[in-house]
PDB file of C-alpha atoms in Angstrom:
ATOM      1  CA  MET X   1       0.000   0.000   0.000  1.00  0.00           C
ATOM      2  CA  LYS X   2       1.280   3.468  -0.948  1.00  0.00           C
ATOM      3  CA  GLU X   3       2.175   5.737   1.945  1.00  0.00           C
ATOM      4  CA  GLN X   4      -0.082   8.755   2.383  1.00  0.00           C
ATOM      5  CA  LEU X   5       1.532  12.180   2.110  1.00  0.00           C
ATOM      6  CA  ARG X   6      -0.284  15.094   3.749  1.00  0.00           C
ATOM      7  CA  ARG X   7       0.246  18.571   5.125  1.00  0.00           C
ATOM      8  CA  ILE X   8      -1.067  19.518   8.556  1.00  0.00           C
ATOM      9  CA  PRO X   9      -1.078  23.157   9.742  1.00  0.00           C
ATOM     10  CA  PHE X  10       0.707  24.159  12.908  1.00  0.00           C
ATOM     11  CA  ARG X  11      -1.224  26.513  15.146  1.00  0.00           C
ATOM     12  CA  SER X  12       1.045  26.454  18.203  1.00  0.00           C
ATOM     13  CA  PRO X  13       4.181  24.800  19.612  1.00  0.00           C
ATOM     14  CA  ALA X  14       1.903  22.318  21.389  1.00  0.00           C
ATOM     15  CA  ASP X  15       0.936  20.736  18.050  1.00  0.00           C
ATOM     16  CA  LYS X  16       2.165  17.282  17.135  1.00  0.00           C
ATOM     17  CA  GLY X  17       5.372  17.529  15.127  1.00  0.00           C
ATOM     18  CA  TRP X  18       6.247  21.107  16.150  1.00  0.00           C
ATOM     19  CA  GLU X  19       9.476  20.096  17.884  1.00  0.00           C
ATOM     20  CA  GLU X  20      10.575  17.965  14.926  1.00  0.00           C
ATOM     21  CA  ALA X  21       9.752  20.797  12.523  1.00  0.00           C
ATOM     22  CA  ASP X  22      11.641  23.324  14.631  1.00  0.00           C
ATOM     23  CA  THR X  23      14.685  21.040  14.830  1.00  0.00           C
ATOM     24  CA  LEU X  24      14.626  20.514  11.050  1.00  0.00           C
ATOM     25  CA  TYR X  25      14.097  24.261  10.427  1.00  0.00           C
ATOM     26  CA  ARG X  26      17.131  25.185  12.527  1.00  0.00           C
ATOM     27  CA  ALA X  27      19.308  22.460  10.939  1.00  0.00           C
ATOM     28  CA  ALA X  28      18.295  22.865   7.284  1.00  0.00           C
ATOM     29  CA  PHE X  29      18.806  26.605   6.793  1.00  0.00           C
ATOM     30  CA  PRO X  30      21.650  29.049   7.419  1.00  0.00           C
ATOM     31  CA  ALA X  31      21.355  31.108  10.618  1.00  0.00           C
ATOM     32  CA  LYS X  32      20.665  34.288   8.630  1.00  0.00           C
ATOM     33  CA  GLU X  33      17.486  32.688   7.207  1.00  0.00           C
ATOM     34  CA  ILE X  34      16.077  31.478  10.535  1.00  0.00           C
ATOM     35  CA  ARG X  35      13.790  33.524  12.755  1.00  0.00           C
ATOM     36  CA  SER X  36      14.224  33.592  16.501  1.00  0.00           C
ATOM     37  CA  ALA X  37      11.732  31.337  18.308  1.00  0.00           C
ATOM     38  CA  GLU X  38       9.888  34.449  19.510  1.00  0.00           C
ATOM     39  CA  ASP X  39       9.642  35.971  16.012  1.00  0.00           C
ATOM     40  CA  HIS X  40       8.504  32.648  14.569  1.00  0.00           C
ATOM     41  CA  LEU X  41       5.687  32.423  17.115  1.00  0.00           C
ATOM     42  CA  ARG X  42       4.657  36.013  16.329  1.00  0.00           C
ATOM     43  CA  ALA X  43       4.602  35.204  12.594  1.00  0.00           C
ATOM     44  CA  LEU X  44       2.424  32.173  13.317  1.00  0.00           C
ATOM     45  CA  GLN X  45      -0.268  34.580  14.553  1.00  0.00           C
ATOM     46  CA  ASP X  46      -0.288  36.460  11.224  1.00  0.00           C
ATOM     47  CA  PRO X  47      -3.236  35.241   9.107  1.00  0.00           C
ATOM     48  CA  LEU X  48      -1.111  35.396   5.934  1.00  0.00           C
ATOM     49  CA  TYR X  49       1.618  33.119   7.316  1.00  0.00           C
ATOM     50  CA  LYS X  50       1.158  29.362   7.116  1.00  0.00           C
ATOM     51  CA  ALA X  51       3.381  26.815   8.845  1.00  0.00           C
ATOM     52  CA  GLU X  52       2.692  23.205   7.960  1.00  0.00           C
ATOM     53  CA  GLY X  53       4.174  19.875   8.852  1.00  0.00           C
ATOM     54  CA  ILE X  54       4.571  17.357   6.053  1.00  0.00           C
ATOM     55  CA  TRP X  55       3.608  13.844   7.102  1.00  0.00           C
ATOM     56  CA  LEU X  56       4.221  10.491   5.480  1.00  0.00           C
ATOM     57  CA  ASP X  57       1.514   8.370   7.090  1.00  0.00           C
ATOM     58  CA  GLU X  58       2.112   9.054  10.808  1.00  0.00           C
ATOM     59  CA  ARG X  59       5.771  10.002  10.438  1.00  0.00           C
ATOM     60  CA  PHE X  60       6.940  13.616  10.407  1.00  0.00           C
ATOM     61  CA  ALA X  61       8.621  14.071   7.017  1.00  0.00           C
ATOM     62  CA  GLY X  62       9.244  17.793   6.571  1.00  0.00           C
ATOM     63  CA  LEU X  63       8.009  21.350   6.760  1.00  0.00           C
ATOM     64  CA  LEU X  64       6.494  23.939   4.475  1.00  0.00           C
ATOM     65  CA  TYR X  65       6.380  27.551   5.680  1.00  0.00           C
ATOM     66  CA  TYR X  66       4.781  30.029   3.307  1.00  0.00           C
ATOM     67  CA  TRP X  67       2.885  33.300   2.944  1.00  0.00           C
ATOM     68  CA  GLU X  68      -0.344  34.035   1.104  1.00  0.00           C
ATOM     69  CA  PHE X  69      -0.368  37.433  -0.571  1.00  0.00           C
ATOM     70  CA  GLY X  70      -2.889  38.492  -3.148  1.00  0.00           C
ATOM     71  CA  ASP X  71      -3.252  35.678  -5.659  1.00  0.00           C
ATOM     72  CA  SER X  72       0.274  34.421  -4.962  1.00  0.00           C
ATOM     73  CA  ARG X  73       2.080  32.241  -2.484  1.00  0.00           C
ATOM     74  CA  TYR X  74       5.609  32.815  -1.257  1.00  0.00           C
ATOM     75  CA  ILE X  75       7.467  29.721  -0.083  1.00  0.00           C
ATOM     76  CA  GLU X  76       9.760  30.892   2.653  1.00  0.00           C
ATOM     77  CA  HIS X  77      11.024  27.479   3.815  1.00  0.00           C
ATOM     78  CA  LEU X  78      10.650  23.936   2.508  1.00  0.00           C
ATOM     79  CA  ALA X  79      12.666  21.086   3.989  1.00  0.00           C
ATOM     80  CA  VAL X  80      12.414  17.311   4.046  1.00  0.00           C
ATOM     81  CA  ASP X  81      13.822  15.123   6.806  1.00  0.00           C
ATOM     82  CA  PRO X  82      17.263  14.025   5.542  1.00  0.00           C
ATOM     83  CA  ALA X  83      16.432  10.374   6.329  1.00  0.00           C
ATOM     84  CA  LEU X  84      13.500  10.580   3.880  1.00  0.00           C
ATOM     85  CA  ARG X  85      15.130  12.440   0.990  1.00  0.00           C
ATOM     86  CA  GLY X  86      15.082  10.796  -2.399  1.00  0.00           C
ATOM     87  CA  ARG X  87      11.483   9.617  -1.991  1.00  0.00           C
ATOM     88  CA  HIS X  88       9.983  12.535  -4.007  1.00  0.00           C
ATOM     89  CA  ILE X  89       8.317  14.013  -0.917  1.00  0.00           C
ATOM     90  CA  GLY X  90       9.287  17.601  -1.767  1.00  0.00           C
ATOM     91  CA  SER X  91       8.283  17.317  -5.415  1.00  0.00           C
ATOM     92  CA  ASP X  92       4.978  15.603  -4.559  1.00  0.00           C
ATOM     93  CA  VAL X  93       4.112  18.290  -2.010  1.00  0.00           C
ATOM     94  CA  LEU X  94       4.992  21.083  -4.446  1.00  0.00           C
ATOM     95  CA  ALA X  95       2.984  19.535  -7.281  1.00  0.00           C
ATOM     96  CA  VAL X  96      -0.165  19.845  -5.171  1.00  0.00           C
ATOM     97  CA  PHE X  97       0.820  23.144  -3.533  1.00  0.00           C
ATOM     98  CA  CYS X  98       1.444  24.909  -6.853  1.00  0.00           C
ATOM     99  CA  ARG X  99      -1.640  23.665  -8.683  1.00  0.00           C
ATOM    100  CA  GLY X 100      -3.511  26.709 -10.021  1.00  0.00           C
ATOM    101  CA  LYS X 101      -1.403  29.216  -8.065  1.00  0.00           C
ATOM    102  CA  ARG X 102       1.333  31.753  -8.743  1.00  0.00           C
ATOM    103  CA  VAL X 103       4.193  30.667  -6.456  1.00  0.00           C
ATOM    104  CA  ILE X 104       7.389  32.575  -5.675  1.00  0.00           C
ATOM    105  CA  LEU X 105      10.471  31.405  -3.832  1.00  0.00           C
ATOM    106  CA  GLU X 106      14.120  32.362  -3.512  1.00  0.00           C
ATOM    107  CA  ILE X 107      17.218  30.243  -3.815  1.00  0.00           C
ATOM    108  CA  ASP X 108      20.911  30.895  -3.453  1.00  0.00           C
ATOM    109  CA  PRO X 109      22.649  31.733  -6.728  1.00  0.00           C
ATOM    110  CA  PRO X 110      23.745  28.487  -8.445  1.00  0.00           C
ATOM    111  CA  GLU X 111      27.405  28.967  -7.598  1.00  0.00           C
ATOM    112  CA  ASN X 112      28.066  25.603  -5.941  1.00  0.00           C
ATOM    113  CA  PRO X 113      26.888  22.015  -6.473  1.00  0.00           C
ATOM    114  CA  VAL X 114      24.172  22.147  -3.769  1.00  0.00           C
ATOM    115  CA  ALA X 115      22.690  25.390  -5.092  1.00  0.00           C
ATOM    116  CA  LEU X 116      22.854  24.065  -8.655  1.00  0.00           C
ATOM    117  CA  ARG X 117      20.978  20.881  -7.632  1.00  0.00           C
ATOM    118  CA  ARG X 118      18.337  23.030  -5.918  1.00  0.00           C
ATOM    119  CA  LEU X 119      17.934  25.147  -9.075  1.00  0.00           C
ATOM    120  CA  HIS X 120      17.469  22.004 -11.207  1.00  0.00           C
ATOM    121  CA  PHE X 121      15.011  20.540  -8.690  1.00  0.00           C
ATOM    122  CA  TYR X 122      12.731  23.589  -8.963  1.00  0.00           C
ATOM    123  CA  GLU X 123      13.146  23.815 -12.746  1.00  0.00           C
ATOM    124  CA  ARG X 124      11.998  20.191 -13.103  1.00  0.00           C
ATOM    125  CA  LEU X 125       8.834  21.200 -11.243  1.00  0.00           C
ATOM    126  CA  GLY X 126       8.115  24.065 -13.650  1.00  0.00           C
ATOM    127  CA  PHE X 127       9.677  27.000 -11.794  1.00  0.00           C
ATOM    128  CA  VAL X 128      11.604  29.588 -13.803  1.00  0.00           C
ATOM    129  CA  SER X 129      14.410  31.917 -12.747  1.00  0.00           C
ATOM    130  CA  ASN X 130      13.744  35.630 -12.931  1.00  0.00           C
ATOM    131  CA  PRO X 131      16.285  38.193 -14.114  1.00  0.00           C
ATOM    132  CA  GLN X 132      15.926  40.561 -11.171  1.00  0.00           C
ATOM    133  CA  LEU X 133      18.717  40.492  -8.608  1.00  0.00           C
ATOM    134  CA  PHE X 134      17.000  40.107  -5.252  1.00  0.00           C
ATOM    135  CA  LEU X 135      18.790  41.324  -2.129  1.00  0.00           C
ATOM    136  CA  HIS X 136      17.345  39.955   1.093  1.00  0.00           C
ATOM    137  CA  PRO X 137      18.396  40.860   4.639  1.00  0.00           C
ATOM    138  CA  SER X 138      18.966  38.260   7.310  1.00  0.00           C
ATOM    139  CA  PHE X 139      16.237  37.771   9.914  1.00  0.00           C
ATOM    140  CA  ARG X 140      18.627  38.106  12.836  1.00  0.00           C
ATOM    141  CA  LYS X 141      21.547  40.184  13.991  1.00  0.00           C
ATOM    142  CA  PRO X 142      24.234  40.660  12.839  1.00  0.00           C
ATOM    143  CA  PHE X 143      22.388  41.727   9.732  1.00  0.00           C
ATOM    144  CA  GLU X 144      23.867  40.863   6.402  1.00  0.00           C
ATOM    145  CA  THR X 145      22.352  41.073   2.979  1.00  0.00           C
ATOM    146  CA  HIS X 146      22.392  38.026   0.770  1.00  0.00           C
ATOM    147  CA  ARG X 147      21.829  37.824  -2.934  1.00  0.00           C
ATOM    148  CA  LEU X 148      19.102  35.422  -3.990  1.00  0.00           C
ATOM    149  CA  VAL X 149      17.573  34.236  -7.248  1.00  0.00           C
ATOM    150  CA  LEU X 150      13.819  34.746  -7.505  1.00  0.00           C
ATOM    151  CA  MET X 151      12.030  31.749  -8.959  1.00  0.00           C
ATOM    152  CA  SER X 152       8.377  31.680  -9.908  1.00  0.00           C
ATOM    153  CA  TYR X 153       5.784  29.213 -11.046  1.00  0.00           C
ATOM    154  CA  PRO X 154       4.375  28.779 -13.630  1.00  0.00           C
ATOM    155  CA  SER X 155       5.958  31.692 -15.531  1.00  0.00           C
ATOM    156  CA  PRO X 156       8.417  34.562 -15.050  1.00  0.00           C
ATOM    157  CA  LEU X 157       7.415  37.520 -12.912  1.00  0.00           C
ATOM    158  CA  GLU X 158       6.517  40.776 -14.564  1.00  0.00           C
ATOM    159  CA  HIS X 159       8.532  43.676 -13.151  1.00  0.00           C
ATOM    160  CA  ASP X 160       5.483  44.959 -11.220  1.00  0.00           C
ATOM    161  CA  GLU X 161       4.965  41.505  -9.679  1.00  0.00           C
ATOM    162  CA  ALA X 162       8.598  41.324  -8.589  1.00  0.00           C
ATOM    163  CA  ARG X 163       8.347  44.826  -7.123  1.00  0.00           C
ATOM    164  CA  ALA X 164       5.121  43.924  -5.259  1.00  0.00           C
ATOM    165  CA  PHE X 165       6.821  40.797  -3.920  1.00  0.00           C
ATOM    166  CA  ALA X 166       9.835  42.762  -2.639  1.00  0.00           C
ATOM    167  CA  ASP X 167       7.464  45.262  -1.007  1.00  0.00           C
ATOM    168  CA  PHE X 168       5.485  42.441   0.622  1.00  0.00           C
ATOM    169  CA  VAL X 169       8.645  40.903   2.069  1.00  0.00           C
ATOM    170  CA  ARG X 170       9.811  44.278   3.406  1.00  0.00           C
ATOM    171  CA  GLU X 171       6.442  45.403   4.767  1.00  0.00           C
ATOM    172  CA  ARG X 172       4.972  42.112   6.047  1.00  0.00           C
ATOM    173  CA  VAL X 173       7.485  39.276   6.257  1.00  0.00           C
ATOM    174  CA  LEU X 174      10.256  41.280   7.928  1.00  0.00           C
ATOM    175  CA  ARG X 175       7.868  42.409  10.684  1.00  0.00           C
ATOM    176  CA  TYR X 176       8.782  39.070  12.207  1.00  0.00           C
ATOM    177  CA  SER X 177      12.519  39.587  12.376  1.00  0.00           C
ATOM    178  CA  GLU X 178      14.970  41.565  14.473  1.00  0.00           C
ATOM    179  CA  HIS X 179      14.812  44.504  12.036  1.00  0.00           C
ATOM    180  CA  ASP X 180      13.345  47.792  13.220  1.00  0.00           C
ATOM    181  CA  ALA X 181      12.796  49.410   9.835  1.00  0.00           C
ATOM    182  CA  PRO X 182      14.310  47.349   7.028  1.00  0.00           C
ATOM    183  CA  GLU X 183      15.045  49.145   3.792  1.00  0.00           C
ATOM    184  CA  LEU X 184      15.609  45.840   2.076  1.00  0.00           C
ATOM    185  CA  PRO X 185      14.763  43.643   0.299  1.00  0.00           C
ATOM    186  CA  ARG X 186      15.244  45.328  -2.985  1.00  0.00           C
ATOM    187  CA  LEU X 187      15.446  44.488  -6.619  1.00  0.00           C
ATOM    188  CA  GLU X 188      18.326  45.527  -8.812  1.00  0.00           C
TER     189      GLU X 188
END
């Protein structure tokens, strides 16, 4: 029998799988891309922010943290438990998640083998790279800006869409960071 893959929303740290998701979140991403526990809990109260656990039957398999804005979705974090990689969990989740939606995400520039594999993974799923250079600040001090590639599904972003996305990140997403008044992100 095929294992069932599903996404279950987190509403609080008391939810089943929260600790596993938090451990994976803090292990899978660089420190500059991770919110403090306090900021993450504040973001969880925002109606536009969605934090979901990915489950394979009754086993925690990964996380999907994203934002709803307008008719689009912004994937902020997607990670699969390293012990379960190679089983198409990420691609299966994204196939359902993206159906009928405009989806935006950022990846590191493809300057090393890991980043190149990530680029190819998203391209196989129908995402395209956008020409705008996207500069994103870290969520925590010490602040540093990192260059990211904007990817979108199912087609490239128009300039106005990319601008609206950068504004959304600055005005909404970065509320839940250690920034007081971020001037970034910006497009170049």
